[in-house]
XYZ file of N, CA and C in Angstrom:
207
model
N 94.933 83.962 121.970
C 95.775 83.850 120.516
C 96.742 82.838 120.200
N 96.113 81.284 119.851
C 97.314 80.585 120.358
C 98.749 81.358 119.727
N 99.923 80.029 119.567
C 100.968 80.496 119.716
C 101.051 80.032 118.177
N 100.394 79.936 117.111
C 101.265 79.917 116.399
C 100.316 81.150 115.430
N 99.880 81.764 116.243
C 99.075 82.830 115.346
C 100.251 84.502 115.983
N 101.319 83.918 116.759
C 102.604 84.884 116.849
C 103.163 85.538 116.268
N 102.827 87.097 116.279
C 104.124 88.114 114.513
C 104.949 87.343 113.679
N 104.885 87.325 112.739
C 106.032 86.732 112.003
C 107.468 87.806 111.590
N 108.791 87.489 111.213
C 109.033 88.192 110.923
C 108.650 89.472 110.173
N 109.186 90.584 109.680
C 108.365 91.289 108.465
C 109.809 91.144 107.321
N 110.299 90.242 107.061
C 110.873 89.315 104.966
C 110.385 88.421 105.283
N 108.961 87.857 106.473
C 108.817 86.512 106.033
C 108.369 86.831 104.149
N 108.171 85.211 103.306
C 107.624 85.809 102.535
C 106.350 85.040 102.436
N 105.256 85.909 101.739
C 103.705 85.505 101.571
C 103.549 85.129 99.411
N 102.320 84.617 100.213
C 101.875 83.680 98.316
C 100.396 84.883 98.215
N 99.164 84.772 97.123
C 98.452 85.552 97.701
C 97.139 84.202 97.440
N 96.416 84.370 97.970
C 95.652 82.609 97.359
C 94.385 83.301 97.603
N 93.417 83.041 96.828
C 92.071 82.535 96.097
C 91.446 81.608 96.804
N 90.035 81.822 97.098
C 89.170 80.456 96.995
C 87.947 79.516 96.291
N 87.380 79.867 95.896
C 86.132 79.171 95.458
C 85.128 80.188 95.195
N 84.821 81.309 96.047
C 84.258 82.632 95.727
C 84.677 83.528 95.335
N 85.962 83.166 94.641
C 86.993 84.195 94.404
C 87.264 85.102 95.315
N 87.650 85.352 96.785
C 87.570 85.795 97.584
C 89.126 85.262 98.444
N 89.628 86.959 98.230
C 91.631 86.634 97.849
C 92.697 87.114 99.511
N 93.277 85.886 99.247
C 93.647 86.591 100.728
C 95.421 86.230 100.995
N 96.123 86.569 102.044
C 98.243 85.875 101.956
C 98.036 84.705 102.637
N 99.391 83.754 102.512
C 99.466 83.243 102.726
C 101.373 82.759 102.633
N 101.600 81.919 104.309
C 102.797 81.994 105.016
C 103.363 80.793 103.409
N 104.404 81.658 102.780
C 104.955 80.941 101.437
C 105.840 79.328 102.265
N 105.607 79.504 102.874
C 106.701 77.919 103.622
C 105.912 77.326 103.657
N 104.417 77.583 103.924
C 103.454 76.599 104.568
C 102.145 76.330 103.300
N 102.118 75.010 103.948
C 101.129 73.734 102.815
C 99.274 75.040 102.814
N 99.181 75.051 101.444
C 98.013 75.973 101.258
C 97.111 75.446 101.914
N 96.089 75.440 102.996
C 95.180 75.197 103.613
C 93.896 74.213 102.521
N 93.190 73.849 102.786
C 92.251 73.489 101.712
C 91.019 74.031 101.627
N 90.500 74.366 100.203
C 90.275 75.115 99.255
C 90.410 76.329 98.625
N 91.833 76.004 98.804
C 92.459 78.004 98.689
C 94.004 77.388 97.792
N 94.271 78.061 96.316
C 94.793 77.640 95.598
C 95.718 79.106 95.631
N 97.282 79.618 95.229
C 97.733 80.313 94.786
C 97.595 80.313 93.750
N 97.407 81.887 93.400
C 97.000 83.107 92.223
C 98.341 82.880 91.558
N 99.812 82.667 92.316
C 100.745 82.950 91.534
C 101.466 84.065 92.202
N 101.282 85.532 92.287
C 101.803 86.412 92.756
C 102.097 85.836 94.505
N 103.269 86.959 94.425
C 103.794 86.248 95.982
C 104.689 87.603 96.038
N 105.340 87.616 97.656
C 105.836 88.589 98.019
C 106.010 88.588 99.299
N 106.602 89.773 100.054
C 106.308 90.354 101.248
C 104.618 90.700 101.955
N 104.129 90.473 103.154
C 103.157 90.305 103.061
C 102.318 91.863 102.786
N 102.664 93.049 102.816
C 102.485 94.647 102.123
C 102.775 94.525 100.462
N 103.771 93.244 100.002
C 103.324 93.782 98.838
C 101.889 92.301 98.522
N 102.104 91.893 99.257
C 101.148 90.453 98.475
C 99.323 91.720 99.166
N 99.305 92.634 100.112
C 97.676 92.834 100.473
C 97.765 94.240 99.425
N 98.643 94.440 98.594
C 98.362 95.544 97.598
C 98.472 94.933 96.308
N 99.171 94.133 95.790
C 98.927 93.652 94.710
C 96.506 93.160 94.684
N 95.839 92.883 96.485
C 94.680 91.755 96.465
C 93.674 93.262 96.128
N 94.712 94.744 96.734
C 94.174 95.620 96.815
C 93.742 96.021 94.832
N 94.211 95.934 94.040
C 94.096 95.969 93.093
C 93.795 95.389 92.257
N 93.221 93.349 92.589
C 92.907 92.649 91.788
C 91.333 92.506 91.721
N 91.239 92.701 93.877
C 89.799 92.239 94.582
C 88.482 93.068 94.149
N 88.355 93.893 92.993
C 87.607 94.829 92.853
C 86.274 94.756 93.216
N 85.791 93.807 93.703
C 84.264 94.003 94.233
C 84.098 92.233 95.013
N 84.084 92.963 96.582
C 84.293 92.217 97.680
C 83.477 91.466 97.240
N 81.976 91.294 96.199
C 80.956 90.751 96.613
C 81.367 88.882 96.239
N 80.836 87.789 97.174
C 81.604 86.346 96.738
C 81.191 86.203 95.290
N 81.183 85.431 95.024
C 80.825 84.706 94.299
C 79.814 84.208 93.469
N 79.639 82.931 94.651
C 77.992 82.694 94.573
C 77.158 83.342 94.366
N 77.429 84.935 95.301
C 76.476 85.280 95.594
C 75.911 86.499 93.719
N 77.348 87.022 93.292
C 77.372 87.641 92.159
C 76.742 86.379 90.581
N 76.736 85.499 90.981
C 76.020 84.431 90.286
C 74.766 84.591 90.483
N 74.695 84.755 91.644
C 72.303 84.334 92.138
C 71.976 86.018 90.951
N 72.634 87.174 90.841
C 71.871 88.520 90.391
C 71.347 88.030 89.572
């Protein structure tokens, strides 16, 4: 594990992000988003963001796979 992957304080703020395959993740609110990811507007604690993702990401199949069905 690299030094940058060290655990962060529980009070840190996060944002919910989504990629072109409509896959969701959480990202640190105080960091620039990685290439290919877009903020959804949802933010909060890590757990609040994970709870939001659980509500909105109901089909884990990547978008490209769903489109080819």
